[in-house]
Coordinates of C-alpha atoms and ligand atoms in Angstrom, one line a residue:
X1 CA 161.1 82.4 166.2
X2 CA 158.2 83.4 164.1
X3 CA 156.1 84.1 167.2
X4 CA 158.8 86.2 168.6
X5 CA 158.9 88.4 165.5
X6 CA 155.2 88.7 165.5
X7 CA 155.3 89.7 169.2
X8 CA 158.0 92.3 168.8
X9 CA 156.3 94.2 166.0
X10 CA 153.0 94.1 167.9
X11 CA 154.7 95.3 171.0
X12 CA 156.1 98.1 169.0
X13 CA 152.6 99.1 168.0
X14 CA 151.3 98.7 171.5
X15 CA 148.8 96.1 170.4
X16 CA 147.3 93.4 172.5
X17 CA 147.6 89.7 171.8
X18 CA 144.0 89.5 170.9
X19 CA 144.7 91.9 168.1
X20 CA 147.4 89.5 167.0
X21 CA 144.9 86.7 166.6
X22 CA 142.7 89.0 164.5
X23 CA 145.8 89.8 162.4
X24 CA 146.5 86.3 161.5
X25 CA 143.0 85.8 160.3
X26 CA 143.4 89.0 158.4
X27 CA 146.2 87.3 156.4
X28 CA 143.6 85.3 154.5
X29 CA 141.0 88.1 154.3
X30 CA 138.4 85.8 155.8
X31 CA 137.6 87.2 159.2
X32 CA 134.8 89.7 159.6
X33 CA 136.8 91.6 162.2
X34 CA 139.5 92.4 159.8
X35 CA 137.0 94.2 157.6
X36 CA 136.3 96.6 160.4
X37 CA 132.7 95.5 161.0
X38 CA 131.4 96.9 164.2
X39 CA 128.3 97.6 166.2
X40 CA 127.2 100.6 168.1
X41 CA 125.4 103.8 167.4
X42 CA 127.1 107.0 166.2
X43 CA 125.1 110.0 167.1
X44 CA 127.0 112.1 164.5
X45 CA 128.8 115.3 165.0
X46 CA 127.4 118.7 164.2
X47 CA 129.5 119.1 161.1
X48 CA 128.1 115.7 159.8
X49 CA 124.6 117.0 159.6
X50 CA 124.8 117.9 155.9
X51 CA 124.8 114.2 155.1
X52 CA 121.2 114.0 156.4
X53 CA 120.1 116.3 153.6
X54 CA 122.3 114.5 151.0
X55 CA 120.5 111.2 151.0
X56 CA 121.9 109.7 147.9
X57 CA 125.6 109.7 146.8
X58 CA 127.8 108.0 144.2
X59 CA 130.7 105.8 145.4
X60 CA 133.4 105.1 142.9
X61 CA 136.0 102.4 143.1
X62 CA 138.6 103.1 140.4
X63 CA 142.3 102.2 140.3
X64 CA 144.9 99.8 138.8
X65 CA 142.6 96.9 139.7
X66 CA 140.1 98.4 137.2
X67 CA 142.6 97.8 134.5
X68 CA 142.8 94.1 135.5
X69 CA 139.0 93.8 135.8
X70 CA 139.1 90.7 137.9
X71 CA 141.6 88.8 135.8
X72 CA 145.3 88.0 136.3
X73 CA 147.4 85.8 133.9
X74 CA 144.3 84.1 132.4
X75 CA 142.7 83.3 135.8
X76 CA 139.5 85.0 136.7
X77 CA 139.1 85.8 140.4
X78 CA 135.4 86.0 141.2
X79 CA 134.6 88.4 144.0
X80 CA 135.6 92.0 144.8
X81 CA 138.0 93.0 142.1
X82 CA 140.0 95.7 144.0
X83 CA 141.5 92.9 146.1
X84 CA 143.1 91.1 143.1
X85 CA 146.6 92.0 144.1
X86 CA 146.1 90.0 147.3
X87 CA 143.9 87.3 145.8
X88 CA 146.4 86.5 143.0
X89 CA 149.3 87.3 145.3
X90 CA 150.8 89.5 142.6
X91 CA 154.4 90.4 143.5
X92 CA 154.9 94.1 144.2
X93 CA 157.4 94.4 141.4
X94 CA 154.9 93.1 138.9
X95 CA 152.0 95.1 140.2
X96 CA 154.2 98.2 139.9
X97 CA 154.3 97.6 136.1
X98 CA 150.6 97.8 135.6
X99 CA 150.6 101.7 135.4
X100 CA 152.6 101.4 132.2
X101 CA 149.5 100.1 130.5
X102 CA 146.9 102.1 132.5
X103 CA 145.7 104.8 130.1
X104 CA 142.0 105.6 130.9
X105 CA 141.5 107.8 127.8
X106 CA 137.7 107.5 128.1
X107 CA 137.7 109.2 131.5
X108 CA 135.6 112.4 131.5
X109 CA 135.1 114.0 134.9
X110 CA 132.2 116.0 133.5
X111 CA 130.4 112.9 132.3
X112 CA 130.8 111.1 135.7
X113 CA 129.5 114.1 137.6
X114 CA 126.6 114.5 135.2
X115 CA 125.7 110.9 135.8
X116 CA 125.6 111.4 139.5
X117 CA 123.4 114.4 139.0
X118 CA 121.1 112.5 136.6
X119 CA 120.9 109.8 139.2
X120 CA 119.5 112.3 141.7
X121 CA 122.7 112.2 143.8
X122 CA 124.1 115.1 145.8
X123 CA 127.6 113.9 146.6
X124 CA 130.4 111.6 145.3
X125 CA 133.2 109.7 147.0
X126 CA 136.0 108.2 145.0
X127 CA 139.0 106.0 145.8
X128 CA 142.0 108.3 146.0
X129 CA 144.1 105.4 147.3
X130 CA 142.8 101.8 147.8
X131 CA 144.5 98.9 149.6
X132 CA 146.9 98.4 146.6
X133 CA 148.6 101.7 147.6
X134 CA 148.3 103.4 144.2
X135 CA 147.5 107.1 144.4
X136 CA 144.9 108.1 141.8
X137 CA 146.3 111.7 142.1
X138 CA 149.5 113.6 141.7
X139 CA 151.4 112.9 144.9
X140 CA 154.8 114.3 146.0
X141 CA 154.7 111.9 148.8
X142 CA 154.9 108.7 146.8
X143 CA 156.0 108.2 143.2
X144 CA 153.4 105.3 143.0
X145 CA 150.8 107.6 141.6
X146 CA 148.8 107.9 138.3
X147 CA 150.5 111.1 137.1
X148 CA 154.1 110.0 137.6
X149 CA 153.7 106.4 136.4
X150 CA 151.1 106.1 133.7
X151 CA 151.0 107.2 130.1
X152 CA 147.7 109.0 131.0
X153 CA 149.6 111.6 133.0
X154 CA 146.5 113.5 134.1
X155 CA 145.2 113.9 137.7
X156 CA 141.6 112.6 137.7
X157 CA 141.0 113.8 141.2
X158 CA 141.8 117.4 140.1
X159 CA 139.5 117.1 137.1
X160 CA 136.7 115.6 139.3
X161 CA 137.2 118.3 141.9
X162 CA 136.7 121.0 139.2
X163 CA 133.7 119.2 137.7
X164 CA 132.1 118.7 141.1
X165 CA 132.6 122.4 142.1
X166 CA 131.0 123.5 138.8
X167 CA 128.0 121.2 139.3
X168 CA 127.4 121.7 143.0
X169 CA 128.2 118.1 143.9
X170 CA 130.1 117.5 147.1
X171 CA 133.3 115.5 146.6
X172 CA 134.9 113.1 149.1
X173 CA 137.9 110.8 149.0
X174 CA 138.1 107.2 150.0
X175 CA 141.6 106.5 151.5
X176 CA 142.9 103.2 152.7
X177 CA 144.7 104.1 155.9
X178 CA 145.8 100.7 157.1
X179 CA 146.2 98.3 154.2
X180 CA 148.9 99.3 151.8
X181 CA 150.1 96.4 149.8
X182 CA 152.9 98.4 148.2
X183 CA 154.5 99.7 151.4
X184 CA 156.8 97.7 153.6
X185 CA 155.4 99.5 156.6
X186 CA 151.8 99.2 155.5
X187 CA 149.4 96.4 156.5
X188 CA 149.0 93.4 154.3
X189 CA 151.5 92.4 151.8
X190 CA 154.9 92.4 153.4
X191 CA 153.7 90.3 156.3
X192 CA 151.7 88.1 154.1
X193 CA 152.3 86.7 150.7
X194 CA 155.8 88.2 150.4
X195 CA 156.7 87.6 154.0
X196 CA 159.4 90.2 154.3
X197 CA 160.1 93.1 156.6
X198 CA 159.9 91.8 160.1
X199 CA 160.7 95.3 161.0
X200 CA 157.5 96.7 159.8
X201 CA 156.7 100.0 161.5
X202 CA 153.1 101.0 161.0
X203 CA 153.7 104.4 162.7
X204 CA 156.4 105.1 160.2
X205 CA 154.0 104.3 157.3
X206 CA 151.3 106.6 158.8
X207 CA 153.9 109.4 159.2
X208 CA 155.6 109.0 155.8
X209 CA 152.6 108.2 153.6
X210 CA 149.2 108.5 155.1
X211 CA 149.4 111.9 156.9
X212 CA 151.3 113.6 154.0
X213 CA 148.9 112.2 151.4
X214 CA 145.8 113.2 153.4
X215 CA 147.4 116.6 153.6
X216 CA 147.8 116.7 149.8
X217 CA 144.3 115.6 149.2
X218 CA 142.8 118.2 151.6
X219 CA 144.9 121.1 150.4
X220 CA 145.1 120.8 146.6
X221 CA 141.6 120.0 145.6
X222 CA 139.4 122.7 147.0
X223 CA 136.6 121.8 149.4
X224 CA 136.5 118.1 150.3
X225 CA 133.4 117.0 152.1
X226 CA 134.5 113.6 153.4
X227 CA 137.5 111.4 153.9
X228 CA 136.1 107.8 153.8
X229 CA 138.6 105.7 155.7
X230 CA 138.3 101.9 155.6
X231 CA 139.2 98.6 157.4
X232 CA 140.9 100.2 160.5
X233 CA 143.0 97.1 161.3
X234 CA 145.6 98.0 163.9
X235 CA 144.8 101.7 164.2
X236 CA 145.2 102.9 167.8
X237 CA 142.8 105.4 169.3
X238 CA 145.5 108.0 169.2
X239 CA 146.2 107.3 165.5
X240 CA 142.6 107.4 164.6
X241 CA 142.0 110.7 166.5
X242 CA 145.1 112.3 164.9
X243 CA 143.8 111.7 161.4
X244 CA 140.3 113.0 162.3
X245 CA 142.0 116.1 163.8
X246 CA 144.0 116.6 160.6
X247 CA 140.8 116.4 158.4
X248 CA 139.0 118.8 160.7
X249 CA 141.9 121.2 160.7
X250 CA 142.4 121.3 156.9
X251 CA 138.7 121.1 155.8
X252 CA 136.4 123.1 158.1
X253 CA 133.4 121.2 156.7
X254 CA 135.1 117.9 156.1
X255 CA 133.9 114.8 157.9
X256 CA 135.3 111.4 158.6
X257 CA 133.4 108.1 158.6
X258 CA 133.4 105.5 161.4
X259 CA 135.8 103.2 159.6
X260 CA 138.6 105.4 160.8
X261 CA 138.3 103.0 163.8
X262 CA 138.0 103.4 167.6
X263 CA 134.7 105.2 167.5
X264 CA 136.1 108.6 166.7
X265 CA 134.5 109.4 163.3
X266 CA 131.9 112.1 162.6
X267 CA 129.3 109.6 161.3
X268 CA 128.7 105.9 160.9
X269 CA 129.2 103.7 157.9
X270 CA 127.2 100.5 158.1
X271 CA 128.3 97.3 156.5
X272 CA 127.6 96.6 152.9
X273 CA 123.9 96.5 152.1
X274 CA 123.1 96.8 155.8
X275 CA 119.7 98.5 156.1
X276 CA 118.3 98.6 159.6
X277 CA 114.7 97.4 159.9
X278 CA 113.6 100.2 162.1
X279 CA 114.5 103.9 162.2
X280 CA 118.1 104.3 163.5
X281 CA 119.2 107.5 165.3
X282 CA 122.4 109.4 164.5
X283 CA 124.0 110.2 161.2
X284 CA 124.8 107.1 159.2
X285 CA 125.1 105.8 155.7
X286 CA 124.7 102.4 154.1
X287 CA 127.2 101.6 151.3
X288 CA 126.1 99.3 148.6
X289 CA 127.2 98.4 145.2
X290 CA 125.4 98.0 141.8
X291 CA 126.7 94.4 141.3
X292 CA 128.8 92.1 143.5
X293 CA 132.1 94.0 143.4
X294 CA 133.3 97.5 144.1
X295 CA 136.0 97.8 141.4
X296 CA 135.3 96.9 137.8
X297 CA 135.1 93.1 137.0
X298 CA 134.7 92.2 133.4
X299 CA 132.4 89.2 134.1
X300 CA 130.1 90.7 136.8
X301 CA 126.9 91.8 135.2
X302 CA 124.8 90.9 138.2
X303 CA 123.3 94.4 138.4
X304 CA 120.5 95.4 140.7
X305 CA 117.6 96.7 138.8
X306 CA 116.5 100.3 139.0
X307 CA 113.5 99.3 141.0
X308 CA 115.7 97.4 143.5
X309 CA 118.0 100.3 143.9
X310 CA 115.1 102.8 144.4
X311 CA 113.6 100.5 147.0
X312 CA 116.9 100.3 148.9
X313 CA 117.2 104.1 148.8
X314 CA 113.7 104.4 150.2
X315 CA 114.3 101.9 152.9
X316 CA 117.5 103.7 154.0
X317 CA 115.9 107.1 154.0
X318 CA 112.8 105.8 155.9
X319 CA 115.2 104.7 158.6
X320 CA 117.0 108.0 158.7
X321 CA 120.1 107.2 156.8
X322 CA 122.0 108.1 153.6
X323 CA 122.5 105.7 150.7
X324 CA 125.9 105.5 149.1
X325 CA 125.8 103.5 145.8
X326 CA 129.0 102.3 144.1
X327 CA 129.9 102.0 140.5
X328 CA 133.1 100.5 139.1
X329 CA 134.4 102.3 136.0
X330 CA 136.7 100.1 133.8
X331 CA 140.3 100.5 132.9
X332 CA 139.5 102.9 130.1
X333 CA 137.7 105.2 132.6
X334 CA 134.3 104.3 131.3
X335 CA 131.3 103.5 133.5
X336 CA 129.6 100.5 131.9
X337 CA 126.6 101.4 129.9
X338 CA 124.3 99.0 131.8
X339 CA 125.1 100.9 135.1
X340 CA 124.6 104.3 133.4
X341 CA 121.2 103.2 132.1
X342 CA 120.1 101.9 135.5
X343 CA 121.3 104.9 137.4
X344 CA 119.5 107.3 135.0
X345 CA 116.3 105.3 135.4
X346 CA 116.6 105.6 139.2
X347 CA 117.4 109.3 138.8
X348 CA 114.2 109.9 136.8
X349 CA 112.3 108.5 139.7
X350 CA 114.3 110.5 142.3
X351 CA 113.9 113.8 140.4
X352 CA 110.1 113.2 140.3
X353 CA 110.1 112.6 144.1
X354 CA 112.8 115.0 145.3
X355 CA 110.7 116.0 148.3
X356 CA 110.2 112.5 149.4
X357 CA 113.9 111.7 149.3
X358 CA 116.1 114.7 149.8
X359 CA 115.4 116.4 153.0
X360 CA 112.7 113.9 154.0
X361 CA 113.5 111.9 157.1
X362 CA 112.6 108.7 158.9
X363 CA 109.1 107.1 159.2
X364 CA 106.9 107.6 162.3
X365 CA 105.4 104.2 161.7
X366 CA 106.4 100.6 162.5
X367 CA 106.7 98.0 159.8
X368 CA 104.0 98.6 157.2
X369 CA 102.5 96.0 154.9
X370 CA 102.7 97.7 151.5
X371 CA 105.9 99.7 151.7
X372 CA 107.7 102.4 153.5
X373 CA 107.1 106.0 154.6
X374 CA 109.4 109.0 154.6
X375 CA 108.3 112.3 156.3
X376 CA 109.1 116.0 156.3
X377 CA 107.3 118.5 158.5
X378 CA 103.6 117.8 158.1
X379 CA 103.9 115.7 155.0
X380 CA 104.0 111.9 154.7
X381 CA 105.3 110.2 151.6
X382 CA 103.9 106.7 151.2
X383 CA 106.2 104.7 149.0
X384 CA 104.0 101.9 147.8
X385 CA 106.1 98.9 146.9
X386 CA 103.0 96.6 146.6
X387 CA 100.1 98.4 145.0
X388 CA 96.8 97.4 146.6
X389 CA 94.7 95.4 144.1
X390 CA 91.4 96.5 145.6
X391 CA 92.3 100.2 145.5
X392 CA 92.3 100.6 149.3
X393 CA 95.5 101.9 150.7
X394 CA 95.2 101.5 154.5
X395 CA 97.4 103.7 156.7
X396 CA 97.0 102.0 160.1
X397 CA 98.0 103.5 163.4
X398 CA 98.1 107.1 162.3
X399 CA 97.5 109.4 165.2
X400 CA 97.6 112.8 163.3
X401 CA 94.7 114.1 161.2
X402 CA 94.9 114.0 157.4
X403 CA 94.0 117.1 155.5
X404 CA 94.5 115.9 151.9
X405 CA 96.0 113.0 149.9
X406 CA 97.2 113.0 146.3
X407 CA 99.4 111.2 143.8
X408 CA 102.6 112.7 142.7
X409 CA 100.9 113.5 139.4
X410 CA 98.7 115.9 141.3
X411 CA 95.6 113.7 141.2
X412 CA 93.6 114.2 144.4
X413 CA 92.6 111.0 146.3
X414 CA 89.6 110.5 148.5
X415 CA 90.3 109.3 152.1
X416 CA 88.2 108.4 155.1
X417 CA 89.0 107.6 158.6
X418 CA 87.6 104.2 159.4
X419 CA 88.1 101.6 162.1
X420 CA 91.0 100.0 160.3
X421 CA 92.8 103.4 159.9
X422 CA 92.9 106.1 157.3
X423 CA 91.8 104.4 154.1
X424 CA 92.9 106.2 150.9
X425 CA 91.2 105.3 147.7
X426 CA 93.8 104.9 145.0
X427 CA 93.3 103.9 141.3
X428 CA 93.3 100.2 140.9
X429 CA 95.9 100.3 138.2
X430 CA 99.4 100.9 139.6
X431 CA 100.8 104.3 138.4
X432 CA 103.5 103.7 135.8
X433 CA 106.6 104.5 137.7
X434 CA 109.3 102.6 139.7
X435 CA 107.6 103.1 143.0
X436 CA 104.4 105.1 143.2
X437 CA 104.3 107.7 145.9
X438 CA 101.1 108.9 147.7
X439 CA 101.5 112.3 149.4
X440 CA 99.6 112.8 152.5
X441 CA 99.3 116.3 154.1
X442 CA 98.6 116.3 157.9
X443 CA 97.0 119.0 160.0
X444 CA 99.6 118.5 162.7
X445 CA 103.1 116.9 163.1
X446 CA 103.3 113.2 162.1
X447 CA 102.6 110.9 165.0
X448 CA 101.8 107.2 164.6
X449 CA 102.0 103.9 166.4
X450 CA 105.2 101.9 166.0
X451 CA 103.2 98.6 166.2
X452 CA 103.3 96.3 163.2
X453 CA 100.0 96.0 161.4
X454 CA 99.4 93.0 159.2
X455 CA 97.1 93.7 156.3
X456 CA 95.3 91.3 153.9
X457 CA 96.4 91.1 150.3
X458 CA 100.1 91.8 150.7
X459 CA 103.2 89.7 151.2
X460 CA 104.6 90.5 154.6
X461 CA 107.4 89.4 156.9
X462 CA 107.7 89.2 160.6
X463 CA 111.4 89.9 161.0
X464 CA 113.7 88.8 163.8
X465 CA 114.6 92.4 164.4
X466 CA 111.1 93.0 165.7
X467 CA 110.6 89.8 167.7
X468 CA 110.6 89.6 171.5
X469 CA 113.1 86.9 172.5
X470 CA 113.3 84.8 175.6
X471 CA 116.0 82.2 176.1
X472 CA 117.5 82.9 172.7
X473 CA 119.4 85.7 171.1
X474 CA 119.6 87.8 167.9
X475 CA 122.8 87.3 165.9
X476 CA 124.0 88.7 162.7
X477 CA 125.0 85.7 160.6
X478 CA 127.7 86.8 158.1
X479 CA 129.3 85.1 155.2
X480 CA 131.0 85.8 151.9
X481 CA 129.1 84.8 148.8
X482 CA 132.1 85.3 146.5
X483 CA 135.3 86.7 147.9
X484 CA 134.7 90.0 149.8
X485 CA 131.0 89.8 148.8
X486 CA 129.6 90.0 152.3
X487 CA 126.1 89.0 153.1
X488 CA 124.5 89.1 156.5
X489 CA 121.2 88.1 158.0
X490 CA 119.8 88.6 161.5
X491 CA 118.7 85.3 163.0
X492 CA 117.5 84.0 166.3
X493 CA 120.1 81.6 167.6
X494 CA 121.3 80.0 170.8
X495 CA 117.9 78.4 171.9
X496 CA 118.5 77.5 175.5
X497 CA 115.5 75.5 176.7
X498 CA 112.2 74.3 175.4
X499 CA 110.6 77.4 177.0
X500 CA 112.8 79.6 174.8
X501 CA 110.7 81.6 172.3
X502 CA 110.6 84.3 169.6
X503 CA 107.3 86.2 169.8
X504 CA 105.8 88.7 167.4
X505 CA 103.0 90.9 168.5
X506 CA 101.0 92.6 165.7
X507 CA 97.7 94.1 164.9
X508 CA 95.1 93.1 162.4
X509 CA 92.3 95.5 161.3
X510 CA 90.1 93.2 159.1
X511 CA 89.9 89.4 158.8
X512 CA 92.9 88.0 157.0
X513 CA 94.1 84.6 155.8
X514 CA 97.7 83.8 155.0
X515 CA 100.1 81.0 154.3
X516 CA 102.8 81.0 157.0
X517 CA 106.4 80.0 156.2
X518 CA 109.3 79.9 158.6
X519 CA 112.7 80.8 157.1
X520 CA 115.6 79.1 158.8
X521 CA 118.8 77.2 158.5
X522 CA 119.7 74.0 160.3
X523 CA 122.3 71.2 160.2
X524 CA 122.1 67.5 160.5
X525 CA 121.9 67.6 164.3
X526 CA 118.6 69.5 164.1
X527 CA 117.1 67.4 161.4
X528 CA 113.5 66.5 162.1
X529 CA 113.5 68.1 165.5
X530 CA 110.1 69.1 166.8
X531 CA 109.1 72.8 167.1
X532 CA 106.0 74.5 168.1
X533 CA 104.0 77.4 166.7
X534 CA 101.6 79.3 169.0
X535 CA 99.0 81.5 167.5
X536 CA 97.4 83.2 170.5
X537 CA 96.2 80.1 172.4
X538 CA 96.4 77.6 169.6
X539 CA 99.4 75.3 169.3
X540 CA 100.7 73.6 166.2
X541 CA 103.8 71.3 166.0
X542 CA 106.1 71.5 163.0
X543 CA 109.4 69.9 162.1
X544 CA 112.7 71.7 161.4
X545 CA 114.4 69.9 158.5
X546 CA 118.1 69.8 157.8
X547 CA 118.9 72.5 155.2
X548 CA 122.3 71.0 154.3
X549 CA 124.4 73.2 156.5
X550 CA 128.1 72.3 156.7
X551 CA 130.6 73.5 159.2
X552 CA 133.4 74.3 156.9
X553 CA 134.1 76.0 153.7
X554 CA 137.3 76.8 152.0
X555 CA 136.6 80.5 151.9
X556 CA 135.8 82.1 155.2
X557 CA 132.7 81.6 157.4
X558 CA 130.3 78.8 156.4
X559 CA 127.7 79.5 153.8
X560 CA 124.3 79.3 155.6
X561 CA 121.5 77.7 153.6
X562 CA 118.3 79.4 154.5
X563 CA 115.0 77.8 153.2
X564 CA 111.3 78.1 153.9
X565 CA 109.2 75.5 155.5
X566 CA 105.4 76.0 155.1
X567 CA 103.7 75.6 158.4
X568 CA 100.3 76.2 156.9
X569 CA 97.3 78.5 156.7
X570 CA 96.5 80.9 159.5
X571 CA 93.3 82.9 159.8
X572 CA 93.1 86.0 161.9
X573 CA 90.3 88.3 163.1
X574 CA 90.7 92.0 163.8
X575 CA 92.6 92.6 167.1
X576 CA 96.0 92.2 168.6
X577 CA 97.7 88.8 168.0
X578 CA 100.8 87.1 169.1
X579 CA 102.6 84.5 167.1
X580 CA 105.5 82.6 168.7
X581 CA 107.8 79.8 167.9
X582 CA 109.8 77.5 170.3
X583 CA 111.9 74.3 170.1
X584 CA 110.0 71.4 171.7
X585 CA 113.1 69.4 172.2
X586 CA 116.9 70.0 172.8
X587 CA 117.7 68.5 169.4
X588 CA 116.4 71.7 167.8
X589 CA 118.4 74.2 169.8
X590 CA 121.0 74.8 167.1
X591 CA 118.5 76.0 164.4
X592 CA 118.7 79.6 163.3
X593 CA 115.5 81.3 162.5
X594 CA 115.5 84.2 160.1
X595 CA 111.9 85.3 159.7
X596 CA 108.2 84.3 159.4
X597 CA 106.6 85.0 156.0
X598 CA 103.0 85.7 155.4
X599 CA 101.7 85.2 151.9
X600 CA 98.1 85.8 150.8
X601 CA 96.5 82.8 149.1
X602 CA 96.3 84.6 145.8
X603 CA 100.0 85.5 145.6
Ligands
JFZ701 C1 136.1 97.4 152.4 C2 137.2 97.2 151.4 O1 138.1 96.2 151.8 C3 136.6 96.9 150.0 O2 137.6 96.7 149.1 C4 135.7 98.0 149.6 O3 136.5 99.2 149.5 C5 134.6 98.2 150.7 C6 133.8 99.4 150.4 O4 135.2 98.4 152.0 O5 135.5 96.2 152.6 C7 134.6 96.1 153.6 C8 134.7 96.7 154.8 C9 133.7 96.6 155.8 C10 132.6 95.8 155.5 C11 132.5 95.1 154.3 C12 133.5 95.3 153.4 N1 131.6 95.6 156.5 O6 131.7 96.2 157.6 O7 130.6 95.0 156.2

């Protein structure tokens, strides 16, 4: 009986049975598919190009869940707080009473927009409606909106649109097009914890709520840069396309992200905190959050430092993307002070290095030892994450000619072209800023080798993304740390034979010595299996030790336990080297290898 019901509503939606399987996983929120994670490259439409020059944006998750702050009836739900209605299985009738006490009197649109500006951001995207279905704007379509139900009675989207227009910040709206836990025809609730409405009609929900509300959002708030859709779920190609068409029709410059589903957006949104290792073509953004939740959670003070945020921003820009960083204002409409302080510290750095971030693009280099490079026209910006103790900053593999080098402070730096590359002489003391930037002017357009160069004196990593694989494959291992707090790591898996290998080829420009560690995860089956490291022609066996993997976990995909095993010291002379690892026996085939780490003996 139950199956029949499921089949008939899926048939009505024109969905396949495989979608049905994904749907039942979706019921517990534990499948990666359900969250709309996808692979593939979006080249990006013409109208999306502005995002390339708008490298840093503020993401805001704000709604009724902010009032709850991760707590319901004395229970704290660790994880992403905007999912609390589902986590705590709050009945719709009770959830609909929350607006009565939602009175965010501290909300000040001007302050929020000023914070984005202070942080060095150029655009802002805010939740107009999240999965709980509550409209944070005045909506004639649905009475479940902030203006008609809360004592607050104001339309924060209106106030933000005015403040953004005044300050020249582009405004975009997040809109949950599939999940709507307050609608019988929406995805989520009524087929889940309340188990009602076998006659759910997703099309009817789209027609009666989504399309009209998108129309409201795109006609009543002036220019809207983006509609940020999310978790496509059962969206058909036709439905996705119709929404994109509507956005394009109502907002000549408005764009849609890839989470509309079915590959029809204007640009690509990568998974949380997903930063590609190498430059990635197309128009894309990485969304990330300041702590481990998107909406406000009273207990979560696990904030990334300003330095970490600046590094992530640089990494994203150096690969050609945009960085969208989230904050969760509380139920009073206040952005926590800690976050404000961190963002202003980041902003101080961004404002000092405008050229190196906004308008700059991806690096011409492969992986570099000391940091990352961004580039614009004939200028290279060297973001030095690890300052060279000996005052020699080596730029290896550069094919263009340098005309001058300087610090952001304006201090000129000597440089010389030597066998190891262009060597820039920098002060031994690290300049006092989050990330020092060395500006290099070239005589011609930037051109460089994409090879990896390993330099002495810096911690470096040989990552799986840059390994050549034979008889094994690269897999993104995903798991949730806390609920909805997705983490992912590329690993080499599926070792097929004892000839299978992961090989890194890299260059060395002066004699170096490192400790070599392998980072991996393995279960009891792989415990003490024999593996082999080859450095050029030398072979060294090493064991893979059980890291305590388990197959099961109450919450979603298993939690992998990566650890380092120190293989030992390696000494390398100038030249091209290959380093490769292989399982020496079948017992090791299940191990998952994340990276090789090189650590100078003094660090
Ligand atoms: C979604 C939402 O469910 C969540 O509440 C939040 O709004 C976040 C920004 O987006 O969650 C996702 C969706 C996709 C991925 C991760 C979380 N993903 O592809 O990695």
